[in-house]
Coordinates of C-alpha atoms in Angstrom, one line a residue:
Chain A
M81 CA -46.2 40.4 28.4
P82 CA -47.6 36.5 28.4
T83 CA -47.2 35.1 31.8
D84 CA -45.4 32.2 30.1
V85 CA -42.3 34.4 28.8
R86 CA -39.8 33.2 31.9
F87 CA -36.8 35.6 30.2
R88 CA -36.1 38.7 28.9
S89 CA -33.2 40.6 27.4
L90 CA -31.6 43.6 29.5
V91 CA -31.5 45.1 26.2
P92 CA -34.7 46.9 24.4
A93 CA -35.8 44.6 21.4
D94 CA -34.5 47.7 19.0
A95 CA -31.0 47.3 19.4
S96 CA -29.0 43.7 19.3
P97 CA -26.6 43.2 21.8
R98 CA -23.7 43.3 19.9
G99 CA -24.9 46.1 17.8
E100 CA -26.1 43.2 15.3
P101 CA -28.6 43.1 13.4
M102 CA -31.8 41.1 14.6
V103 CA -32.9 37.5 12.4
T104 CA -35.8 35.8 12.5
L105 CA -36.0 32.1 12.9
F106 CA -38.8 29.6 13.2
F107 CA -39.6 27.7 16.3
D108 CA -42.2 25.0 14.8
G109 CA -43.3 27.0 12.3
R110 CA -43.7 29.9 15.0
A111 CA -41.2 33.1 13.7
L112 CA -38.9 34.7 16.8
Q113 CA -36.6 37.4 16.3
A114 CA -33.2 37.0 18.3
P115 CA -29.6 38.9 17.5
A116 CA -26.9 37.3 15.7
G117 CA -24.7 35.5 17.1
C118 CA -26.9 34.4 20.2
S119 CA -27.1 30.7 20.4
V120 CA -30.7 29.2 19.3
A121 CA -31.3 27.9 23.2
A122 CA -30.9 31.5 24.6
A123 CA -33.0 33.0 21.7
L124 CA -35.8 30.3 22.4
L125 CA -36.1 31.1 26.2
A126 CA -36.0 34.6 24.9
N127 CA -38.9 34.1 23.1
G128 CA -41.2 32.2 25.8
V129 CA -40.6 28.7 24.9
S130 CA -39.8 26.5 27.8
T131 CA -39.9 23.1 26.5
F132 CA -37.7 22.2 24.0
R133 CA -38.1 18.3 23.6
T134 CA -40.0 15.1 25.6
T135 CA -38.2 12.7 26.8
P136 CA -37.5 9.2 24.7
V137 CA -38.5 6.8 27.5
S138 CA -41.1 8.2 29.1
G139 CA -42.5 11.4 27.2
A140 CA -41.4 14.1 30.5
P141 CA -41.1 17.8 28.8
R142 CA -37.2 19.1 28.6
A143 CA -35.5 22.5 28.7
P144 CA -31.7 23.4 28.7
Y145 CA -30.4 22.9 32.3
C146 CA -26.3 23.2 31.9
M147 CA -26.2 26.1 28.5
M148 CA -23.0 24.8 28.2
G149 CA -22.8 21.7 26.1
A150 CA -22.6 19.0 28.6
C151 CA -26.2 17.8 29.2
F152 CA -27.9 17.2 25.9
D153 CA -31.2 18.1 27.5
C154 CA -31.8 21.0 24.8
L155 CA -31.9 19.0 22.1
V156 CA -33.8 19.9 18.9
E157 CA -34.6 19.6 15.3
I158 CA -32.2 22.2 13.4
D159 CA -33.2 22.5 9.4
G160 CA -34.1 18.8 9.6
Q161 CA -31.1 17.4 11.5
P162 CA -32.3 16.1 14.9
N163 CA -30.4 16.1 18.4
R164 CA -28.5 19.4 18.1
Q165 CA -27.4 20.5 20.8
S166 CA -29.3 24.0 20.5
C167 CA -26.9 26.0 23.4
L168 CA -23.8 25.3 20.6
V169 CA -25.5 26.6 17.7
A170 CA -26.1 30.3 16.7
V171 CA -28.7 31.4 15.4
A172 CA -29.4 32.2 11.4
E173 CA -31.7 33.6 9.4
G174 CA -34.6 31.9 8.2
M175 CA -33.3 28.9 10.2
Q176 CA -36.1 26.2 10.9
V177 CA -36.1 24.7 14.3
K178 CA -38.6 21.7 15.7
T179 CA -39.0 20.3 19.3
Q180 CA -38.2 16.5 19.3
A181 CA -40.5 14.5 20.5
G182 CA -39.5 11.4 22.0
L183 CA -37.3 9.3 19.9
R184 CA -35.2 11.0 17.2
S185 CA -35.7 9.7 13.7
F186 CA -33.9 7.4 12.3
D187 CA -34.1 8.9 8.4
G188 CA -31.3 10.3 6.5
A189 CA -27.9 11.1 6.8
G190 CA -29.1 13.2 10.2
T191 CA -28.9 10.6 12.2
V192 CA -26.6 10.8 15.2
I193 CA -24.5 8.3 16.2
A194 CA -22.7 9.5 19.4
E195 CA -24.3 7.7 21.7
E196 CA -24.3 4.0 20.0
A197 CA -20.9 4.5 18.5
A198 CA -19.6 5.6 21.7
H199 CA -20.3 2.5 23.5
V200 CA -20.2 -0.5 21.2
E201 CA -17.2 -2.7 22.6
Chain B
M198 CA -10.7 18.1 4.4
S199 CA -6.9 18.9 5.0
N200 CA -4.5 17.4 7.1
E201 CA -3.1 20.1 8.9
R202 CA 0.3 19.9 11.1
C203 CA 1.5 22.0 14.4
D204 CA 3.7 21.5 17.4
I205 CA 1.0 22.0 19.8
A206 CA -3.2 21.5 19.9
I207 CA -4.5 23.3 22.5
V208 CA -8.3 22.2 23.3
G209 CA -10.3 25.0 24.5
A210 CA -10.1 28.6 25.0
G211 CA -11.0 29.2 28.6
P212 CA -7.8 31.3 30.8
A213 CA -5.2 27.4 30.6
G214 CA -6.0 27.6 26.8
M215 CA -5.3 30.9 25.9
S216 CA -2.9 31.4 28.5
A217 CA -0.8 27.7 27.3
A218 CA -1.1 29.6 23.6
I219 CA 0.6 32.7 24.3
A220 CA 3.3 31.0 26.6
A221 CA 3.8 28.3 23.7
A222 CA 3.9 31.4 20.3
R223 CA 6.2 32.7 22.3
L224 CA 8.6 30.8 22.6
G225 CA 8.6 30.0 19.1
A226 CA 5.5 27.1 18.6
S227 CA 3.4 26.7 15.9
V228 CA -0.1 26.9 17.8
V229 CA -3.4 25.9 16.7
V230 CA -6.4 26.5 19.8
L231 CA -9.4 24.8 18.9
D232 CA -12.6 25.5 21.1
E233 CA -16.5 25.2 20.4
Q234 CA -17.1 28.7 20.8
R235 CA -17.3 31.5 18.3
G236 CA -15.3 33.4 20.4
A237 CA -12.5 33.0 23.3
G238 CA -12.6 33.4 26.7
G239 CA -14.3 29.6 28.2
Q240 CA -17.2 29.7 30.1
I241 CA -15.5 32.1 33.0
Y242 CA -14.6 34.6 30.2
R243 CA -17.5 33.8 28.0
A244 CA -18.1 36.3 25.2
I245 CA -15.6 38.4 26.5
T246 CA -14.1 39.9 23.1
D247 CA -17.2 41.2 21.8
A248 CA -18.9 42.1 25.4
P249 CA -20.2 45.8 25.5
A250 CA -18.9 47.9 28.3
R251 CA -22.5 48.2 29.7
R252 CA -22.3 44.3 30.8
V253 CA -18.7 44.2 31.5
D254 CA -19.6 46.4 34.5
L255 CA -22.7 44.4 35.4
L256 CA -20.8 41.1 35.6
G257 CA -17.8 42.9 37.7
P258 CA -14.0 43.1 37.7
D259 CA -13.3 39.3 37.7
Y260 CA -14.8 39.0 34.5
A261 CA -13.1 42.1 32.4
A262 CA -9.8 40.8 34.3
G263 CA -10.4 38.4 31.2
R264 CA -10.4 40.9 28.6
S265 CA -6.2 41.8 28.7
L266 CA -5.8 37.9 28.4
A267 CA -7.8 38.0 25.2
E268 CA -6.2 40.5 23.3
A269 CA -2.7 39.3 24.5
F270 CA -4.3 36.1 23.4
A271 CA -5.9 37.4 19.9
A272 CA -2.3 39.2 19.4
S273 CA -0.2 36.0 20.2
G274 CA 0.0 34.3 16.5
A275 CA -1.4 31.2 17.6
R276 CA -4.2 30.2 15.1
H277 CA -7.8 30.0 16.8
L278 CA -10.1 27.6 15.5
T279 CA -13.7 28.9 16.5
N280 CA -17.3 26.8 16.2
A281 CA -14.7 23.8 16.3
A282 CA -15.7 20.5 18.0
V283 CA -13.2 18.7 18.7
W284 CA -14.7 14.9 18.6
Q285 CA -11.4 12.6 19.7
V286 CA -7.7 13.1 20.7
T287 CA -5.5 10.0 20.0
P288 CA -2.9 9.1 22.1
E289 CA -0.8 10.2 18.6
G290 CA -0.9 13.5 18.7
A291 CA -4.2 13.4 16.2
V292 CA -7.1 16.3 17.0
H293 CA -10.3 15.2 15.2
Y294 CA -12.8 17.7 15.1
L295 CA -16.0 18.9 13.2
R296 CA -16.5 22.4 11.8
D297 CA -19.7 23.7 10.0
G298 CA -20.9 20.6 9.4
A299 CA -17.3 19.0 8.1
T300 CA -15.1 16.8 10.0
F301 CA -11.2 17.7 10.0
T302 CA -8.1 16.2 11.6
L303 CA -5.4 18.1 12.9
Q304 CA -1.9 16.4 13.8
A305 CA 0.2 17.8 16.7
E306 CA 3.0 17.4 17.9
R307 CA 1.9 17.5 21.4
V308 CA -1.7 18.1 22.8
V309 CA -2.2 20.6 25.8
L310 CA -6.1 19.6 26.5
C311 CA -7.8 22.5 28.1
A312 CA -11.5 21.3 28.6
G313 CA -12.2 23.4 32.1
A314 CA -14.8 22.3 34.5
M315 CA -19.1 21.6 34.4
E316 CA -21.4 21.7 37.0
R317 CA -21.3 19.2 39.3
P318 CA -24.6 16.9 38.7
F319 CA -27.3 18.4 41.8
P320 CA -29.7 15.5 41.9
I321 CA -32.8 16.8 43.7
P322 CA -36.1 15.6 43.2
G323 CA -37.4 17.1 39.9
W324 CA -34.1 18.4 38.6
T325 CA -35.3 17.7 35.5
L326 CA -38.2 19.8 35.3
P327 CA -38.4 23.0 32.7
G328 CA -36.7 26.1 34.1
V329 CA -34.8 24.4 36.5
F330 CA -30.9 25.2 35.3
T331 CA -27.6 25.5 36.6
A332 CA -26.5 28.7 37.6
G333 CA -23.8 28.6 35.6
A334 CA -26.5 28.4 32.7
A335 CA -27.9 31.2 33.9
Q336 CA -24.6 33.6 34.1
I337 CA -24.5 32.0 30.5
L338 CA -27.2 33.5 29.4
L339 CA -26.5 36.9 31.0
K340 CA -22.9 36.5 29.8
S341 CA -23.4 35.2 25.9
A342 CA -27.4 36.9 25.2
D343 CA -27.9 39.8 27.5
V344 CA -30.8 37.0 28.7
V345 CA -32.6 37.2 32.3
P346 CA -35.2 35.4 34.5
V347 CA -38.4 37.8 34.1
E348 CA -40.2 36.3 36.9
P349 CA -38.4 36.1 41.0
V350 CA -35.5 33.3 40.3
V351 CA -34.9 31.1 43.4
L352 CA -30.7 30.4 43.8
A353 CA -30.5 27.0 45.7
G354 CA -27.2 25.2 47.0
C355 CA -23.6 26.7 47.7
G356 CA -20.3 28.1 46.2
P357 CA -18.8 31.1 45.1
L358 CA -20.6 31.3 41.4
L359 CA -23.7 31.3 43.1
Y360 CA -23.4 34.3 45.2
L361 CA -21.6 36.1 42.4
L362 CA -24.5 35.4 39.9
G363 CA -26.9 36.6 42.7
W364 CA -25.0 39.7 43.0
Q365 CA -24.8 40.2 39.2
Y366 CA -28.4 39.8 39.0
V367 CA -29.2 42.4 41.9
R368 CA -27.2 45.2 39.6
A369 CA -29.1 43.5 36.7
G370 CA -32.4 44.6 38.5
V371 CA -33.6 40.9 38.7
P372 CA -35.6 39.9 41.3
I373 CA -34.4 36.9 43.9
R374 CA -37.2 35.2 45.8
A375 CA -34.4 33.7 47.5
L376 CA -31.2 32.2 48.4
V377 CA -31.3 28.8 49.7
D378 CA -28.2 27.9 51.2
T379 CA -27.1 25.1 52.0
T380 CA -24.0 25.7 54.0
S381 CA -24.2 25.0 58.0
M382 CA -22.7 26.7 60.2
E383 CA -21.4 23.3 61.4
D384 CA -19.3 23.9 57.9
Y385 CA -17.9 27.3 58.7
R386 CA -16.2 25.7 61.9
R387 CA -14.7 22.8 59.9
A388 CA -13.1 24.9 57.1
L389 CA -12.1 28.2 59.3
P390 CA -9.2 26.1 60.3
R391 CA -7.8 25.5 56.8
L392 CA -8.1 29.4 55.5
G393 CA -4.5 29.5 57.5
G394 CA -2.3 32.9 58.0
A395 CA -2.5 33.4 54.0
L396 CA -3.5 36.6 53.5
A397 CA -4.7 35.9 50.0
G398 CA -6.6 33.4 51.8
W399 CA -8.1 36.3 54.1
R400 CA -8.6 38.4 51.0
Y401 CA -10.8 36.0 48.9
L402 CA -12.8 35.4 52.2
K403 CA -13.6 38.8 52.7
K404 CA -14.5 39.4 48.8
G405 CA -17.1 36.4 49.4
L406 CA -18.3 37.9 52.4
S407 CA -18.7 41.2 51.0
L408 CA -20.9 40.0 48.1
M409 CA -23.6 37.9 50.5
R410 CA -24.1 41.5 52.3
A411 CA -24.6 43.2 49.4
L412 CA -27.3 40.3 48.6
K413 CA -28.6 41.0 51.9
R414 CA -28.3 45.0 51.7
A415 CA -30.5 44.5 48.6
G416 CA -33.0 42.6 50.7
V417 CA -32.7 38.9 49.4
P418 CA -34.3 36.6 52.1
F419 CA -31.8 34.1 53.1
H420 CA -32.0 30.5 54.4
T421 CA -29.1 28.8 55.6
G422 CA -28.6 24.8 56.1
A423 CA -31.6 24.2 53.6
E424 CA -31.9 20.3 53.3
N425 CA -33.9 17.6 51.4
L426 CA -34.5 20.3 48.8
A427 CA -36.8 19.0 45.9
A428 CA -37.9 20.9 42.7
E429 CA -41.6 20.6 42.7
G430 CA -44.1 20.9 39.4
R431 CA -47.8 21.8 39.0
E432 CA -50.4 19.6 37.9
G433 CA -51.3 20.6 34.2
Q434 CA -48.0 22.6 33.6
D435 CA -44.4 21.3 32.3
G436 CA -42.1 23.5 34.5
V437 CA -41.1 23.6 38.0
A438 CA -43.5 25.7 39.9
A439 CA -42.2 25.4 44.0
L440 CA -39.1 24.2 45.8
R441 CA -39.6 23.1 48.8
F442 CA -36.9 22.5 51.6
T443 CA -36.3 22.4 55.4
A444 CA -34.0 24.6 57.4
G445 CA -33.9 25.8 60.8
G446 CA -36.1 22.9 61.7
K447 CA -39.1 24.2 59.8
A448 CA -40.6 23.2 56.2
H449 CA -40.2 25.6 53.7
C450 CA -41.9 26.1 50.0
I451 CA -41.2 28.9 48.2
E452 CA -43.1 29.4 44.6
T453 CA -40.7 29.9 41.5
S454 CA -40.8 29.4 37.4
T455 CA -36.9 29.3 37.1
L456 CA -34.9 27.7 40.3
L457 CA -31.1 28.2 39.7
L458 CA -28.9 25.2 41.2
H459 CA -25.2 25.0 42.5
H460 CA -22.7 22.9 44.3
G461 CA -19.7 23.6 42.9
V462 CA -17.9 22.1 39.2
V463 CA -16.0 19.4 38.8
P464 CA -13.3 18.8 35.9
N465 CA -14.3 18.0 32.9
T466 CA -12.2 14.8 32.2
Q467 CA -14.0 13.0 28.6
F468 CA -11.2 13.6 26.7
T469 CA -8.5 12.2 29.4
W470 CA -10.9 9.2 30.4
S471 CA -11.3 8.5 26.5
L472 CA -7.2 8.5 26.3
R473 CA -7.2 6.2 28.9
A474 CA -5.4 8.3 31.6
R475 CA -5.1 7.2 34.9
H476 CA -7.3 9.3 37.1
T477 CA -7.4 9.3 40.6
W478 CA -10.4 10.1 43.2
D479 CA -9.9 13.3 45.3
D480 CA -12.0 13.4 48.0
A481 CA -11.5 17.2 48.9
Q482 CA -13.0 17.8 45.9
L483 CA -15.4 14.5 45.5
C484 CA -14.5 14.4 41.8
W485 CA -11.7 12.1 39.7
R486 CA -8.5 13.7 38.4
P487 CA -6.2 12.6 36.0
K488 CA -3.0 12.3 36.9
A489 CA -0.6 14.5 35.6
D490 CA 3.1 15.8 36.6
A491 CA 3.9 19.2 37.2
W492 CA 3.9 19.9 33.6
G493 CA 0.6 18.7 33.1
A494 CA 2.1 16.0 31.5
L495 CA -0.3 12.5 31.5
D496 CA 0.7 9.2 31.4
V497 CA 0.0 9.2 27.8
P498 CA 3.1 10.6 26.3
G499 CA 2.8 14.0 24.4
I500 CA -0.6 14.5 25.8
H501 CA -0.9 17.3 28.9
V502 CA -3.4 19.0 30.8
A503 CA -3.8 22.4 32.2
G504 CA -6.8 24.6 34.2
D505 CA -9.8 23.1 36.2
G506 CA -9.6 19.4 33.8
L507 CA -6.6 19.0 36.0
G508 CA -8.6 19.6 40.0
I509 CA -10.7 22.5 40.5
G510 CA -8.3 25.3 41.3
G511 CA -10.4 28.3 39.6
A512 CA -9.6 31.0 36.5
L513 CA -6.5 32.7 37.7
A514 CA -4.0 28.9 38.9
A515 CA -5.8 27.5 35.5
A516 CA -3.8 30.3 33.1
R517 CA -0.9 29.3 35.4
Q518 CA -1.1 25.6 34.9
G519 CA -1.0 26.5 30.8
E520 CA 1.9 28.4 30.8
L521 CA 3.5 25.5 32.8
A522 CA 1.8 22.9 30.6
A523 CA 3.2 24.8 27.7
L524 CA 6.9 25.0 29.0
G525 CA 6.6 22.0 29.7
A526 CA 5.2 20.5 26.2
M527 CA 8.1 23.0 24.3
H528 CA 11.0 21.2 26.7
G529 CA 9.3 17.9 24.9
L530 CA 9.7 19.0 22.2
G531 CA 13.6 19.8 22.5
R532 CA 12.6 23.3 21.9
I533 CA 14.5 24.9 25.0
T534 CA 16.5 23.2 27.6
T535 CA 15.7 22.0 31.2
G536 CA 17.4 25.2 32.6
E537 CA 15.3 27.6 30.1
R538 CA 11.7 25.7 31.3
D539 CA 12.9 25.7 35.1
K540 CA 14.0 29.1 35.1
L541 CA 10.7 30.1 33.7
A542 CA 8.7 28.2 35.5
A543 CA 9.3 29.2 39.0
P544 CA 7.4 32.2 38.8
L545 CA 4.5 30.7 37.8
R546 CA 4.9 28.0 40.7
A547 CA 4.7 30.7 43.0
A548 CA 2.2 32.2 41.3
L549 CA -0.2 28.7 41.0
R550 CA 1.0 28.1 45.0
E551 CA -0.8 31.7 46.2
H552 CA -3.8 30.9 43.6
L553 CA -4.1 27.4 45.6
R554 CA -4.2 28.8 48.5
I555 CA -7.8 28.8 49.4
R556 CA -9.1 25.8 47.3
P557 CA -8.5 23.7 50.8
F558 CA -11.0 26.0 52.9
L559 CA -13.1 26.5 49.7
D560 CA -13.6 22.9 49.3
A561 CA -14.3 22.2 53.1
L562 CA -16.8 24.8 53.1
Y563 CA -18.8 24.1 50.3
R564 CA -18.3 20.4 50.6
P565 CA -21.7 19.1 48.7
K566 CA -23.9 17.5 50.9
K567 CA -24.1 13.5 50.9
A568 CA -28.1 13.9 50.1
N569 CA -27.7 16.3 46.9
R570 CA -25.0 13.9 45.4
I571 CA -26.1 10.3 46.5
P572 CA -29.9 10.6 46.4
A573 CA -33.2 8.5 47.4
D574 CA -34.3 5.8 45.4
D575 CA -36.8 8.3 43.5
V576 CA -34.4 10.7 42.2
I577 CA -33.6 10.3 38.8
V578 CA -29.7 10.0 38.4
C579 CA -29.2 9.6 34.7
R580 CA -31.6 12.1 33.0
C581 CA -30.6 10.6 29.7
E582 CA -32.5 7.3 30.3
E583 CA -34.2 8.3 33.3
V584 CA -32.5 5.9 35.8
A585 CA -33.3 6.5 39.5
A586 CA -30.7 6.1 42.2
G587 CA -33.4 3.0 43.2
D588 CA -32.6 1.3 40.4
I589 CA -28.9 1.1 40.3
R590 CA -29.2 0.3 44.0
H591 CA -31.3 -2.6 42.3
F592 CA -28.7 -3.5 39.8
V593 CA -26.1 -3.7 42.7
A594 CA -28.3 -5.9 44.9
L595 CA -28.2 -8.0 42.0
G596 CA -24.3 -8.0 41.3
C597 CA -23.7 -4.9 39.6
D598 CA -20.7 -3.7 40.8
G599 CA -19.3 -0.4 38.9
P600 CA -20.3 2.0 36.4
N601 CA -19.8 0.1 33.1
Q602 CA -22.2 -2.6 34.5
A603 CA -24.8 -0.4 35.2
K604 CA -25.0 0.7 31.3
A605 CA -25.3 -3.3 30.7
F606 CA -28.5 -3.4 33.4
G607 CA -30.2 -0.7 32.6
R608 CA -28.7 1.9 30.2
C609 CA -27.5 4.3 32.7
G610 CA -24.7 6.6 30.9
M611 CA -25.7 5.7 27.5
G612 CA -27.5 8.2 26.3
P613 CA -26.5 11.0 24.6
C614 CA -24.6 13.2 27.4
Q615 CA -22.3 10.0 27.6
G616 CA -22.5 10.2 31.7
R617 CA -21.4 14.0 31.3
Q618 CA -23.8 14.2 33.8
C619 CA -24.6 11.0 36.2
G620 CA -21.3 9.8 36.2
L621 CA -20.0 10.9 39.3
T622 CA -23.2 10.2 40.9
V623 CA -23.4 6.8 39.6
T624 CA -19.6 6.2 40.8
E625 CA -20.7 7.5 44.1
L626 CA -23.6 6.2 44.3
I627 CA -22.9 2.3 43.6
A628 CA -19.4 3.2 46.2
D629 CA -22.2 3.8 48.9
A630 CA -24.0 0.6 48.3
R631 CA -21.4 -1.3 48.1
G632 CA -19.7 0.4 51.0
V633 CA -16.0 0.8 49.3
T634 CA -14.3 3.5 48.1
P635 CA -15.1 5.3 44.8
A636 CA -11.9 4.8 43.7
E637 CA -12.4 0.9 43.8
V638 CA -15.5 1.3 41.8
G639 CA -13.8 3.5 39.0
Y640 CA -15.9 5.5 36.0
Y641 CA -17.5 5.0 33.0
R642 CA -15.3 3.8 30.3
I643 CA -15.0 6.3 27.9
R644 CA -15.3 6.5 23.9
P645 CA -14.9 8.7 20.8
P646 CA -16.8 10.5 19.0
I647 CA -17.0 12.0 22.8
K648 CA -19.7 14.8 20.5
P649 CA -22.8 13.7 18.4
I650 CA -21.2 13.4 14.7
S651 CA -23.8 12.3 12.3
L652 CA -22.8 9.3 9.7
G653 CA -22.7 12.1 7.1
E654 CA -20.3 14.0 8.6
L655 CA -18.5 10.8 9.1
A656 CA -18.3 9.5 6.0
G657 CA -17.3 12.9 5.1
A658 CA -13.6 12.7 6.8
E659 CA -10.6 11.9 5.0

């Protein structure tokens, strides 16, 4: 086992926890296996991903902190849409997940406006 | 995109939400429950509906107790919208939510907010390093995905959840390098008089002590009265590498790649603030509570709150509060008489009192330390915009007198989490720097959308 893998499943790889099929998703092009229904964040952690993104301000590395949708530190790009909370999105077959470096991109309909809209006086 | 209507909309399917739904549906209401997760349970009973027996056994009896509640909820006739992220609740009872990439609106006669609790921010040096999680996060990984740390972990802080997680890890065979407890003997001396004579309180204390005994029997090293906590990275490495602290007059440095922090949970008040409901500062629990009457009704007509969102009381209290809110809402709709309401409420109130009896003791014993709430200048407070405590103190020196001004001074609280992770810290920090009460300083002005929604999703709404 590579030393950078910090999490593991209590259940053997050939038996998914809920008896559900394993799905294949991709993180920065690398194929990963995870049980259907598992969150993207849990799937990445169990597959040895320890840094999910870098911050827009200083470029510092970040990874999930709360796993319940409150901290927004687990943000990644999922199927082309940036700023997705990976702890709240379930894995899906063929899903393309990418690390998010610094500022999210502003192109296309995927632009997330929550913080801007939320603070306009 | 249809505009669905119902009598009662409930936001959150934890113990409060499920119990409110069961009670309201039993009285004949049309009920819709919206929740972000794929199954009912909230965080406390996370994934309870499809957890295999092996996992339920590992997590223990308090988790297993959620199963009968979830089954009663499933059989209640209430409509359960899973994977639904509510991004706005209006004072008129419109519930806007996002599901499968599309926006919908539900129009309800009454709304019961059961948004529960979230972990209290734990701003210490290095708390933003990858590999530093809340204990709640680690428990969610265990409950929802059977995922546990590989290398020995360090648990740091205080409170029932921290010890429960430790106990669950011991049972799961997860190695624990140390439990670094911020609770001191002085805390026990201060808290014990608040235990009172109630049997329920002693039972609770006994349960807590038996968890601790199990951890000690398993050989988990304990450090009590820990201060000056700091997570450290290592040159050329992204994540956390060690926890430094002092305890018993000695400096310690314990290596770990997974540090789990916890010092209590606090009400999730995003909805109630966004509704402009009145809040009061609770100095015993060091958090905001929305002002509500005995039925959880806010000063915003037609909107109720139940469960930990009202103030931390735990799962059993939350369930009773959910039922009381349902009774209040049904009475408000003229569907039950005052006599019926009060008769049904009497046993619920008695049970609620019993469940809350332990709180003054727990609040005193596990009162989070000031240094872990109001940190030193170089500690990051706003994780999103990377604003440090010293920046905030500097803003105060320049005339910034509250959290909203801190946004203008340095973007504090303006990142994607919308102040969830820094709000309490910023309130307390400014109050401390100004020498006034948190109540005087106030909180961020929270505005919808309170969940991220894209322009495309918004444009698709009716």
